[in-house]
Tab-separated table of C-alpha atoms and ligand atoms in Angstrom:
chain	number	residue	atom	x	y	z
S	886	MET	CA	-4.608	-30.098	18.290
S	887	MET	CA	-3.600	-31.641	14.878
S	888	ASN	CA	-5.560	-29.041	13.106
S	889	SER	CA	-4.077	-26.086	14.886
S	890	ARG	CA	-0.528	-27.406	14.394
S	891	LEU	CA	-1.264	-27.844	10.710
S	892	TYR	CA	-2.490	-24.384	10.397
S	893	GLY	CA	0.510	-23.144	12.329
S	894	THR	CA	2.814	-24.763	9.768
S	895	THR	CA	0.884	-23.327	6.874
S	896	PHE	CA	1.062	-19.907	8.477
S	897	ALA	CA	4.807	-20.173	9.087
S	898	ILE	CA	5.474	-21.363	5.473
S	899	ALA	CA	3.530	-18.451	4.130
S	900	LEU	CA	5.493	-16.051	6.330
S	901	PHE	CA	8.763	-17.621	5.356
S	902	ALA	CA	7.907	-17.441	1.686
S	903	LEU	CA	7.117	-13.675	1.933
S	904	ALA	CA	10.076	-12.886	4.122
S	905	ALA	CA	12.613	-14.831	2.217
S	906	GLY	CA	11.680	-13.091	-1.028
S	907	ALA	CA	10.624	-16.408	-2.626
S	908	CYS	CA	7.854	-16.482	-5.193
S	909	ALA	CA	4.662	-15.830	-3.261
S	910	THR	CA	2.522	-18.822	-2.734
S	911	GLU	CA	-1.213	-18.867	-2.319
S	912	ALA	CA	-1.955	-17.621	1.174
S	913	PRO	CA	-3.626	-20.347	3.149
S	914	SER	CA	-7.408	-20.079	3.382
S	915	THR	CA	-7.354	-21.875	6.660
S	916	SER	CA	-7.117	-20.182	9.981
S	917	ALA	CA	-4.007	-19.018	11.763
S	918	PRO	CA	-2.674	-20.853	14.853
S	919	GLU	CA	-4.172	-20.498	18.242
S	920	ALA	CA	-2.058	-22.989	20.079
S	921	GLY	CA	0.750	-23.601	17.621
S	922	PHE	CA	2.900	-20.536	18.323
S	923	GLU	CA	6.144	-22.324	17.721
S	924	ASN	CA	6.140	-22.032	14.021
S	925	ALA	CA	5.096	-18.450	14.046
S	926	LEU	CA	7.934	-17.702	16.524
S	927	GLN	CA	10.458	-19.508	14.280
S	928	ALA	CA	9.254	-17.517	11.329
S	929	ARG	CA	9.845	-14.245	13.217
S	930	LEU	CA	13.233	-15.282	14.471
S	931	GLN	CA	14.463	-16.104	11.026
S	932	LEU	CA	13.170	-12.920	9.232
S	933	GLN	CA	15.834	-11.410	6.937
S	934	PRO	CA	15.485	-8.106	5.210
S	935	ASN	CA	15.051	-8.313	1.456
S	936	LEU	CA	17.764	-5.900	0.229
S	937	ASN	CA	16.992	-6.123	-3.471
S	938	LYS	CA	16.041	-2.989	-5.354
S	939	ALA	CA	12.357	-2.847	-6.289
S	940	LYS	CA	11.756	-3.274	-9.946
S	941	ASN	CA	8.049	-2.799	-9.401
S	942	VAL	CA	5.935	-1.188	-6.653
S	943	ILE	CA	2.255	-1.694	-6.039
S	944	LEU	CA	0.641	0.716	-3.510
S	945	PHE	CA	-2.714	-0.511	-2.267
S	946	ILE	CA	-4.857	2.207	-0.613
S	947	GLY	CA	-8.060	1.061	1.050
S	948	ASP	CA	-9.937	4.322	1.231
S	949	GLY	CA	-11.051	4.718	4.889
S	950	MET	CA	-9.616	1.276	5.840
S	951	GLY	CA	-8.689	2.005	9.454
S	952	LEU	CA	-7.700	-0.619	11.938
S	953	SER	CA	-11.273	-1.445	13.096
S	954	THR	CA	-12.241	-1.915	9.439
S	955	VAL	CA	-9.312	-4.361	8.913
S	956	THR	CA	-10.370	-6.343	12.024
S	957	ALA	CA	-14.042	-6.424	11.079
S	958	ALA	CA	-13.188	-7.388	7.474
S	959	ARG	CA	-11.034	-10.220	8.741
S	960	ILE	CA	-13.898	-11.523	10.814
S	961	PHE	CA	-16.483	-10.929	8.019
S	962	THR	CA	-14.251	-12.729	5.482
S	963	GLY	CA	-13.667	-15.694	7.877
S	964	GLN	CA	-17.347	-15.970	8.649
S	965	SER	CA	-18.219	-15.839	4.943
S	966	ALA	CA	-15.974	-18.984	4.578
S	967	GLY	CA	-17.767	-20.781	7.398
S	968	GLN	CA	-15.227	-20.054	10.084
S	969	GLN	CA	-15.747	-18.410	13.450
S	970	GLY	CA	-13.931	-15.488	11.967
S	971	GLU	CA	-11.679	-13.993	14.525
S	972	GLU	CA	-8.798	-16.371	13.694
S	973	HIS	CA	-8.911	-15.641	9.925
S	974	VAL	CA	-5.891	-13.920	8.305
S	975	LEU	CA	-6.284	-11.509	5.404
S	976	PRO	CA	-3.592	-11.850	2.644
S	977	PHE	CA	-1.697	-8.687	3.606
S	978	GLU	CA	-1.717	-9.735	7.339
S	979	TYR	CA	1.032	-12.300	6.404
S	980	PHE	CA	3.320	-9.399	5.530
S	981	PRO	CA	6.252	-9.263	7.902
S	982	ASN	CA	6.533	-5.465	8.160
S	983	VAL	CA	3.926	-3.217	9.680
S	984	ALA	CA	3.908	0.516	10.447
S	985	LEU	CA	1.484	2.945	12.035
S	986	VAL	CA	0.799	6.076	9.905
S	987	LYS	CA	-0.152	9.584	11.050
S	988	THR	CA	-2.710	10.897	8.661
S	989	TYR	CA	-3.439	14.580	9.634
S	990	ASN	CA	-3.535	17.279	6.998
S	991	THR	CA	-1.518	20.508	7.555
S	992	ASN	CA	-4.794	22.296	8.326
S	993	GLN	CA	-7.019	19.470	9.672
S	994	GLN	CA	-6.791	17.087	12.639
S	995	VAL	CA	-8.986	14.570	10.852
S	996	SER	CA	-8.000	14.359	7.267
S	997	ASP	CA	-9.620	14.038	3.847
S	998	SER	CA	-8.481	11.766	0.964
S	999	ALA	CA	-7.145	14.505	-1.261
S	1000	GLY	CA	-4.570	15.775	1.243
S	1001	THR	CA	-3.646	12.289	2.434
S	1002	ALA	CA	-3.227	10.884	-1.223
S	1003	THR	CA	-1.032	13.912	-2.030
S	1004	ALA	CA	1.131	13.048	0.991
S	1005	MET	CA	1.536	9.375	-0.173
S	1006	HIS	CA	2.014	10.155	-3.844
S	1007	SER	CA	4.084	13.367	-3.619
S	1008	GLY	CA	5.882	13.147	-0.291
S	1009	ILE	CA	4.546	16.461	1.117
S	1010	LYS	CA	1.841	16.868	3.835
S	1011	THR	CA	-0.633	19.400	2.566
S	1012	ARG	CA	-4.157	20.849	3.138
S	1013	ALA	CA	-7.372	18.942	2.934
S	1014	GLY	CA	-9.168	19.048	-0.448
S	1015	VAL	CA	-6.180	19.818	-2.755
S	1016	ILE	CA	-4.760	17.564	-5.452
S	1017	ALA	CA	-0.947	17.482	-5.547
S	1018	ILE	CA	-0.599	21.143	-4.556
S	1019	GLY	CA	1.685	22.385	-1.720
S	1020	PRO	CA	0.385	23.388	1.664
S	1021	GLU	CA	1.080	27.122	1.158
S	1022	VAL	CA	-1.858	27.435	-1.176
S	1023	GLU	CA	-5.362	28.060	-0.040
S	1024	ARG	CA	-8.042	25.607	-1.252
S	1025	GLN	CA	-9.601	26.872	-4.616
S	1026	ASP	CA	-6.859	29.433	-5.211
S	1027	CYS	CA	-6.061	28.566	-8.833
S	1028	LYS	CA	-3.524	31.243	-9.493
S	1029	ALA	CA	-1.341	30.404	-6.381
S	1030	SER	CA	-1.701	26.719	-7.127
S	1031	LEU	CA	0.015	26.911	-10.492
S	1032	ALA	CA	3.369	27.711	-8.801
S	1033	LYS	CA	3.095	24.937	-6.164
S	1034	GLN	CA	2.395	21.830	-8.213
S	1035	LEU	CA	4.004	18.689	-6.671
S	1036	PRO	CA	5.439	15.858	-8.812
S	1037	SER	CA	3.940	12.460	-8.101
S	1038	LEU	CA	5.317	8.891	-8.043
S	1039	ALA	CA	3.667	8.417	-11.484
S	1040	ASP	CA	5.649	11.425	-12.801
S	1041	LEU	CA	8.855	10.061	-11.422
S	1042	ALA	CA	8.238	6.549	-12.744
S	1043	GLU	CA	7.172	7.834	-16.201
S	1044	GLU	CA	10.301	10.027	-16.379
S	1045	ARG	CA	12.382	6.921	-15.860
S	1046	GLY	CA	10.691	4.908	-18.479
S	1047	LEU	CA	8.668	2.680	-16.192
S	1048	ALA	CA	5.067	1.728	-16.853
S	1049	THR	CA	2.433	3.266	-14.633
S	1050	GLY	CA	-1.112	2.387	-13.782
S	1051	LEU	CA	-3.995	3.341	-11.540
S	1052	VAL	CA	-6.964	1.168	-10.601
S	1053	SER	CA	-9.853	2.245	-8.451
S	1054	THR	CA	-13.478	1.241	-7.728
S	1055	ALA	CA	-14.232	4.908	-7.430
S	1056	ARG	CA	-14.167	7.494	-10.313
S	1057	VAL	CA	-10.741	7.680	-11.773
S	1058	THR	CA	-10.959	11.467	-11.321
S	1059	HIS	CA	-11.701	11.129	-7.602
S	1060	ALA	CA	-9.248	12.445	-5.049
S	1061	THR	CA	-6.916	9.455	-4.506
S	1062	PRO	CA	-6.209	8.481	-8.132
S	1063	ALA	CA	-6.285	12.165	-9.209
S	1064	THR	CA	-3.181	13.009	-7.160
S	1065	LEU	CA	-1.095	10.783	-9.383
S	1066	TYR	CA	-1.620	12.753	-12.620
S	1067	ALA	CA	-3.375	16.093	-11.826
S	1068	HIS	CA	-2.765	19.307	-9.972
S	1069	SER	CA	-5.838	21.117	-8.661
S	1070	PRO	CA	-6.464	23.421	-5.714
S	1071	GLU	CA	-10.005	21.881	-5.465
S	1072	ARG	CA	-10.669	18.098	-5.514
S	1073	ASN	CA	-14.258	18.596	-6.897
S	1074	TRP	CA	-13.128	20.200	-10.176
S	1075	GLU	CA	-13.440	16.831	-11.788
S	1076	ASN	CA	-15.070	18.156	-15.035
S	1077	ASP	CA	-15.208	21.582	-16.616
S	1078	SER	CA	-18.785	22.383	-15.525
S	1079	GLN	CA	-17.453	22.351	-11.938
S	1080	LEU	CA	-14.562	24.827	-12.707
S	1081	PRO	CA	-15.409	28.449	-11.720
S	1082	PRO	CA	-14.870	31.044	-14.568
S	1083	GLN	CA	-12.110	32.723	-12.595
S	1084	ALA	CA	-10.203	29.471	-12.303
S	1085	VAL	CA	-10.545	28.974	-16.117
S	1086	ALA	CA	-9.299	32.498	-16.698
S	1087	ASP	CA	-6.351	31.961	-14.360
S	1088	GLY	CA	-5.312	28.789	-16.325
S	1089	CYS	CA	-6.665	25.868	-14.302
S	1090	ARG	CA	-8.006	22.803	-16.037
S	1091	ASP	CA	-10.439	20.194	-14.765
S	1092	ILE	CA	-9.138	16.809	-13.512
S	1093	ALA	CA	-10.499	14.665	-16.345
S	1094	ARG	CA	-8.946	17.007	-18.910
S	1095	GLN	CA	-5.537	16.735	-17.054
S	1096	LEU	CA	-5.734	12.916	-17.270
S	1097	VAL	CA	-6.337	12.934	-20.994
S	1098	ASP	CA	-3.601	15.565	-21.605
S	1099	TYR	CA	-1.025	13.971	-19.231
S	1100	THR	CA	2.202	13.891	-21.227
S	1101	VAL	CA	4.996	12.864	-18.755
S	1102	GLY	CA	6.763	9.902	-20.414
S	1103	ASP	CA	4.275	8.213	-22.630
S	1104	GLY	CA	1.412	8.923	-20.268
S	1105	ILE	CA	-0.287	6.676	-17.689
S	1106	ASP	CA	-0.483	3.220	-19.292
S	1107	VAL	CA	-3.336	1.635	-17.443
S	1108	ILE	CA	-6.356	3.562	-16.051
S	1109	LEU	CA	-9.229	1.394	-14.745
S	1110	GLY	CA	-12.309	2.394	-12.732
S	1111	GLY	CA	-15.478	4.477	-12.792
S	1112	GLY	CA	-16.321	8.099	-13.814
S	1113	ARG	CA	-17.249	8.018	-17.468
S	1114	ARG	CA	-19.511	11.070	-16.878
S	1115	GLU	CA	-16.555	13.320	-16.216
S	1116	PHE	CA	-15.152	12.706	-19.729
S	1117	VAL	CA	-18.173	13.281	-21.972
S	1118	GLY	CA	-20.832	15.935	-22.636
S	1119	THR	CA	-24.499	15.923	-21.850
S	1120	ALA	CA	-25.393	14.568	-25.275
S	1121	LEU	CA	-23.446	11.419	-24.335
S	1122	GLY	CA	-24.935	11.254	-20.819
S	1123	GLY	CA	-22.006	13.092	-19.159
S	1124	LYS	CA	-21.375	16.196	-17.248
S	1125	ARG	CA	-19.094	18.249	-19.499
S	1126	LYS	CA	-20.129	21.687	-20.565
S	1127	GLN	CA	-19.927	21.070	-24.339
S	1128	ALA	CA	-22.715	18.658	-25.123
S	1129	SER	CA	-20.778	16.683	-27.656
S	1130	ALA	CA	-17.439	16.596	-25.743
S	1131	ASP	CA	-15.642	13.247	-25.790
S	1132	LEU	CA	-12.246	13.317	-24.035
S	1133	ILE	CA	-11.850	9.568	-24.505
S	1134	LYS	CA	-11.771	10.132	-28.287
S	1135	ASP	CA	-9.141	12.809	-27.757
S	1136	TRP	CA	-7.053	10.437	-25.705
S	1137	LEU	CA	-7.348	7.541	-28.130
S	1138	LYS	CA	-6.359	9.869	-31.090
S	1139	GLN	CA	-2.957	10.427	-29.558
S	1140	SER	CA	-1.688	6.903	-30.278
S	1141	PRO	CA	-2.799	3.852	-32.189
S	1142	GLN	CA	-1.645	1.724	-29.265
S	1143	ARG	CA	-4.467	3.004	-27.056
S	1144	HIS	CA	-7.674	1.116	-26.136
S	1145	PHE	CA	-10.935	2.073	-24.454
S	1146	VAL	CA	-13.034	-0.657	-22.720
S	1147	THR	CA	-16.317	-0.501	-20.864
S	1148	ASN	CA	-16.883	-3.914	-19.389
S	1149	ASN	CA	-14.897	-6.868	-18.026
S	1150	GLU	CA	-15.202	-8.956	-21.209
S	1151	GLU	CA	-13.554	-6.253	-23.232
S	1152	LEU	CA	-10.934	-5.671	-20.480
S	1153	GLN	CA	-9.890	-9.376	-20.337
S	1154	ALA	CA	-9.767	-9.564	-24.220
S	1155	LEU	CA	-7.223	-6.668	-24.460
S	1156	PRO	CA	-3.957	-7.428	-26.310
S	1157	ALA	CA	-0.895	-7.495	-24.034
S	1158	HIS	CA	0.650	-4.390	-25.554
S	1159	GLY	CA	-0.610	-0.812	-25.473
S	1160	GLN	CA	-2.343	1.469	-23.114
S	1161	VAL	CA	-5.878	1.421	-21.809
S	1162	ILE	CA	-8.584	3.431	-20.247
S	1163	GLY	CA	-11.403	1.291	-18.872
S	1164	LEU	CA	-14.365	3.214	-17.445
S	1165	PHE	CA	-16.928	0.722	-16.186
S	1166	ALA	CA	-19.506	3.062	-14.644
S	1167	ASP	CA	-20.828	6.667	-15.099
S	1168	SER	CA	-19.851	7.578	-11.598
S	1169	HIS	CA	-18.253	5.215	-8.985
S	1170	MET	CA	-18.424	1.518	-9.732
S	1171	SER	CA	-21.306	-0.057	-7.911
S	1172	TYR	CA	-21.038	-1.585	-4.471
S	1173	ILE	CA	-20.411	-5.364	-4.720
S	1174	LEU	CA	-23.531	-6.038	-2.615
S	1175	GLU	CA	-25.704	-3.833	-4.894
S	1176	ARG	CA	-24.104	-4.905	-8.149
S	1177	ASN	CA	-26.379	-5.929	-10.988
S	1178	GLU	CA	-24.986	-9.198	-12.462
S	1179	ASP	CA	-25.505	-7.807	-15.968
S	1180	SER	CA	-23.522	-4.601	-15.376
S	1181	GLY	CA	-20.341	-6.165	-16.775
S	1182	GLU	CA	-18.173	-4.481	-14.169
S	1183	PRO	CA	-14.879	-6.163	-13.402
S	1184	SER	CA	-14.040	-6.779	-9.703
S	1185	LEU	CA	-11.091	-5.208	-8.123
S	1186	PRO	CA	-9.103	-8.430	-8.339
S	1187	ASP	CA	-10.044	-8.670	-12.087
S	1188	MET	CA	-8.777	-5.133	-12.688
S	1189	THR	CA	-5.647	-5.675	-10.542
S	1190	ARG	CA	-4.700	-8.897	-12.409
S	1191	LYS	CA	-5.150	-7.339	-15.814
S	1192	ALA	CA	-3.218	-4.169	-14.838
S	1193	ILE	CA	-0.240	-6.226	-13.619
S	1194	GLU	CA	-0.349	-8.305	-16.890
S	1195	LEU	CA	-0.222	-5.218	-19.020
S	1196	LEU	CA	2.321	-3.265	-16.944
S	1197	SER	CA	4.642	-6.226	-16.706
S	1198	GLN	CA	5.336	-5.901	-20.436
S	1199	ASN	CA	7.735	-3.074	-19.604
S	1200	ASP	CA	11.197	-4.438	-18.794
S	1201	GLU	CA	12.099	-1.292	-16.792
S	1202	GLY	CA	9.410	-2.153	-14.230
S	1203	PHE	CA	6.205	-0.464	-13.193
S	1204	PHE	CA	4.371	1.588	-10.540
S	1205	LEU	CA	0.704	0.702	-9.891
S	1206	MET	CA	-1.718	2.267	-7.398
S	1207	VAL	CA	-4.837	0.142	-6.527
S	1208	GLU	CA	-7.523	1.853	-4.560
S	1209	GLY	CA	-10.429	0.212	-2.734
S	1210	GLY	CA	-12.426	3.331	-3.211
S	1211	ARG	CA	-15.817	2.286	-1.880
S	1212	ILE	CA	-14.864	1.013	1.603
S	1213	ASP	CA	-14.993	4.732	2.497
S	1214	HIS	CA	-18.366	5.360	0.905
S	1215	GLY	CA	-20.079	2.401	2.692
S	1216	HIS	CA	-18.879	3.845	5.994
S	1217	HIS	CA	-20.098	7.343	5.119
S	1218	GLN	CA	-23.555	5.862	4.618
S	1219	GLY	CA	-23.219	4.158	7.972
S	1220	GLN	CA	-23.619	0.710	6.239
S	1221	ALA	CA	-20.751	-1.375	7.509
S	1222	GLY	CA	-21.835	-4.412	5.482
S	1223	LEU	CA	-21.201	-2.517	2.221
S	1224	ALA	CA	-17.875	-1.306	3.520
S	1225	LEU	CA	-16.714	-4.748	4.740
S	1226	ARG	CA	-17.713	-6.510	1.488
S	1227	GLU	CA	-15.566	-3.939	-0.384
S	1228	ALA	CA	-12.668	-4.451	2.058
S	1229	GLN	CA	-12.920	-8.193	1.510
S	1230	ASP	CA	-12.496	-7.646	-2.340
S	1231	PHE	CA	-9.650	-5.235	-1.643
S	1232	ALA	CA	-7.841	-7.942	0.324
S	1233	GLN	CA	-8.506	-10.436	-2.424
S	1234	ALA	CA	-6.945	-7.974	-4.871
S	1235	VAL	CA	-3.696	-8.010	-2.746
S	1236	GLN	CA	-3.796	-11.810	-3.034
S	1237	THR	CA	-4.092	-11.531	-6.733
S	1238	ALA	CA	-1.121	-9.166	-6.881
S	1239	LEU	CA	0.934	-11.567	-4.645
S	1240	ALA	CA	0.093	-14.452	-7.016
S	1241	SER	CA	0.948	-12.376	-10.176
S	1242	THR	CA	4.326	-11.033	-9.099
S	1243	ASN	CA	7.557	-12.206	-7.569
S	1244	THR	CA	8.440	-10.904	-4.096
S	1245	SER	CA	12.103	-10.772	-4.930
S	1246	GLU	CA	11.460	-7.792	-7.197
S	1247	THR	CA	7.967	-6.346	-6.409
S	1248	LEU	CA	7.370	-4.266	-3.268
S	1249	ILE	CA	3.781	-4.358	-2.163
S	1250	VAL	CA	2.576	-1.758	0.305
S	1251	VAL	CA	-0.961	-1.879	1.673
S	1252	THR	CA	-2.365	1.008	3.718
S	1253	ALA	CA	-5.257	3.339	4.175
S	1254	ASP	CA	-5.510	7.152	3.677
S	1255	HIS	CA	-7.511	7.662	6.874
S	1256	SER	CA	-9.828	5.935	9.318
S	1257	HIS	CA	-13.492	6.116	10.077
S	1258	VAL	CA	-15.414	6.523	13.373
S	1259	PHE	CA	-16.211	2.905	13.214
S	1260	THR	CA	-16.012	0.490	16.201
S	1261	ILE	CA	-16.515	-3.173	17.235
S	1262	ALA	CA	-18.258	-3.045	20.610
S	1263	GLY	CA	-20.108	-4.842	23.402
S	1264	TYR	CA	-18.918	-8.301	24.554
S	1265	PRO	CA	-20.090	-10.506	21.755
S	1266	THR	CA	-19.270	-14.221	22.186
S	1267	ARG	CA	-16.692	-15.900	20.011
S	1268	GLY	CA	-17.923	-16.385	16.413
S	1269	ASN	CA	-20.905	-14.050	16.933
S	1270	PRO	CA	-22.041	-12.891	13.384
S	1271	ILE	CA	-20.124	-9.684	12.838
S	1272	LEU	CA	-23.069	-7.908	11.191
S	1273	GLY	CA	-25.483	-9.115	13.920
S	1274	LEU	CA	-26.738	-8.202	17.347
S	1275	VAL	CA	-24.472	-8.614	20.366
S	1276	VAL	CA	-24.941	-12.009	21.975
S	1277	SER	CA	-22.773	-12.151	25.155
S	1278	ASN	CA	-21.536	-14.959	27.383
S	1279	ASP	CA	-23.018	-16.031	30.655
S	1280	ASP	CA	-21.246	-16.031	33.991
S	1281	ALA	CA	-19.525	-19.305	33.039
S	1282	GLY	CA	-18.212	-17.897	29.770
S	1283	ASN	CA	-20.548	-19.694	27.494
S	1284	ALA	CA	-22.717	-18.139	24.888
S	1285	MET	CA	-26.254	-16.988	25.896
S	1286	THR	CA	-29.178	-17.670	23.700
S	1287	GLU	CA	-30.701	-14.180	23.523
S	1288	PRO	CA	-29.169	-10.847	22.409
S	1289	ALA	CA	-27.702	-8.698	25.192
S	1290	LYS	CA	-29.840	-5.669	26.254
S	1291	ALA	CA	-28.695	-2.032	26.698
S	1292	ARG	CA	-29.958	0.096	29.593
S	1293	ASP	CA	-33.003	1.013	27.551
S	1294	GLY	CA	-33.840	-2.663	27.403
S	1295	LEU	CA	-33.154	-2.966	23.669
S	1296	PRO	CA	-30.640	-5.042	21.784
S	1297	TYR	CA	-27.833	-3.465	19.787
S	1298	THR	CA	-25.432	-4.191	16.905
S	1299	THR	CA	-21.726	-5.157	17.513
S	1300	LEU	CA	-20.686	-2.716	14.763
S	1301	GLY	CA	-21.510	1.021	15.219
S	1302	TYR	CA	-20.401	4.491	14.526
S	1303	HIS	CA	-19.624	7.573	16.631
S	1304	ASN	CA	-21.741	9.544	14.123
S	1305	GLY	CA	-23.799	9.245	10.967
S	1306	PRO	CA	-27.268	8.495	9.721
S	1307	GLY	CA	-27.539	5.544	12.186
S	1308	ALA	CA	-28.130	8.072	15.023
S	1309	MET	CA	-31.502	8.899	13.456
S	1310	LEU	CA	-32.757	5.311	13.762
S	1311	LYS	CA	-35.416	5.009	16.370
S	1312	ARG	CA	-34.355	2.770	19.237
S	1313	GLU	CA	-37.539	0.858	19.165
S	1314	GLY	CA	-37.693	-2.933	18.981
S	1315	THR	CA	-34.929	-4.831	17.276
S	1316	PRO	CA	-32.354	-2.645	15.318
S	1317	THR	CA	-31.936	-3.707	11.759
S	1318	HIS	CA	-28.841	-5.855	11.046
S	1319	GLY	CA	-27.369	-7.791	8.153
S	1320	PRO	CA	-25.408	-6.959	4.989
S	1321	GLN	CA	-27.157	-3.767	3.943
S	1322	ALA	CA	-28.436	-2.411	7.249
S	1323	VAL	CA	-27.535	0.947	8.643
S	1324	GLN	CA	-25.594	0.504	12.004
S	1325	LEU	CA	-26.427	2.379	15.149
S	1326	ALA	CA	-24.564	5.664	15.773
S	1327	ALA	CA	-24.352	8.201	18.540
S	1328	ILE	CA	-24.398	11.650	16.943
S	1329	PRO	CA	-26.813	12.530	14.087
S	1330	THR	CA	-24.903	13.701	11.114
S	1331	TRP	CA	-25.807	13.597	7.423
S	1332	ALA	CA	-22.908	11.344	6.644
S	1333	GLU	CA	-20.645	9.396	8.981
S	1334	THR	CA	-17.199	10.980	9.123
S	1335	HIS	CA	-13.519	10.107	8.857
S	1336	ALA	CA	-11.619	9.551	12.113
S	1337	GLY	CA	-8.227	10.900	13.132
S	1338	GLU	CA	-6.323	7.984	14.652
S	1339	ASP	CA	-3.345	6.416	12.921
S	1340	VAL	CA	-3.851	3.783	10.169
S	1341	PRO	CA	-1.961	0.576	9.630
S	1342	LEU	CA	0.562	-0.061	6.810
S	1343	TYR	CA	1.693	-3.594	5.731
S	1344	ALA	CA	4.781	-4.066	3.454
S	1345	ASN	CA	6.272	-7.020	1.688
S	1346	GLY	CA	9.169	-7.435	-0.821
S	1347	PRO	CA	12.276	-5.455	-1.618
S	1348	ARG	CA	13.274	-2.955	1.185
S	1349	ALA	CA	9.911	-3.609	2.946
S	1350	HIS	CA	11.890	-3.708	6.204
S	1351	MET	CA	12.280	0.084	5.915
S	1352	PHE	CA	8.525	0.394	6.645
S	1353	GLY	CA	8.142	0.341	10.448
S	1354	GLY	CA	7.516	2.394	13.481
S	1355	VAL	CA	5.161	5.298	13.736
S	1356	ILE	CA	5.591	7.396	10.566
S	1357	ASP	CA	4.111	10.440	8.971
S	1358	GLN	CA	2.156	9.628	5.804
S	1359	GLU	CA	4.405	11.572	3.423
S	1360	LEU	CA	7.291	9.258	4.364
S	1361	ILE	CA	5.596	6.433	2.295
S	1362	PHE	CA	6.563	8.441	-0.851
S	1363	HIS	CA	10.200	8.778	0.227
S	1364	LEU	CA	10.423	5.043	1.283
S	1365	ILE	CA	9.084	3.941	-2.091
S	1366	LYS	CA	11.662	6.159	-3.848
S	1367	HIS	CA	14.432	4.418	-1.787
S	1368	ALA	CA	13.044	1.040	-2.579
S	1369	TYR	CA	13.333	1.793	-6.352
S	1370	GLY	CA	16.826	3.151	-5.690
S	1371	TRP	CA	15.929	6.672	-7.080
S	1372	ASN	CA	18.262	8.723	-5.003
Q	865	ZN	ZN1	-14.414	9.768	2.872
């Protein structure tokens, strides 16, 4: 009883601190109340909207981080810290304002990341597969796309003299970050060897080229993630047509204040002033669970902390987008452990942002672009290992000692997918489980797919109270504009 009252107090203090616009404190690592509801109730009753204008906005996008992923990541994180897990609270779950977001594309019931990122960054719902191009244009139609380019939050921020940044564990030319600085009727045109000759003739440029040539304001100030191969030619181990091409050199030449880094040590040693491109992997950065300790790759919290430090030098404020890009990829492989470990780091990056900013002037929005066909199933007992086999309760409600059996007499994992590679696993003996296992799935597809239900959004800081209800994804852009007072 003492413990749960103590946890309740800690929870309420954290909620008060966030809601009242005070400097964010370290979110408690202890669990939330189960019996001590009084403090949580008082915190809700005393919520006041933060009516300040946002000086800074940080938009966190967990790629594919649907609601089931958030719940499983919460349990996974709690269990990693030795708790039962279900009672754990992720840093953004202390935020007082939550909305549900409709994610469909104009031409797809279940969306892709290019269309959804365009909606969030440019305020217009559009087709799947296009980067900051209006919905009238067919995918891959270069000529038509040139007349329908949509300005992004990065463009608007740069035009107003703010600092801008993008951080991702995926390639920086991948769909979500690309919608901030590029316009392309095809998300896969990341380097010039992927551009069809007709698109070149019609005047389209590849996405990496557009990042290097981006000239709104003084350009994107902080660019951190993977994807070095998109910027250099084959002689340098890259994918560009011209063997000796080096777009990074082209970017560095444009100003003496620009820096290029390739590992965490160089990143952390950067001077406080200037602009930076950090590319830490040829393609996507490696999964945390598969990361070689010598790779020198920074974590998402490392990148987030440094990005905020650099962007905060601008007195006008900043816009920063942080993507947990590989949650999505772990799910596509049907490997929930990979996805949940990425989601755990993503949540830690939110905590880093809270600790590095002041909630009276910085709006933090945490959401996903779309969900996955990922589910938490069976009737596992309280505290059952989230990556393990279902162990149920007996008739008295106490945990059994053996895994539960399906109708075929075989045990099954708590986590599973509606489709994906897991459907090809033979239902013989004990299914594999643990951090890098492929979870069971119903329908055999090459890759597990996105899902069409709404995703959650969590907001804290100036004007965060505007985020609520069931909203269309493009409204996120317009609400951020209002929070900055750009109207
Ligand atoms: Zn995906």
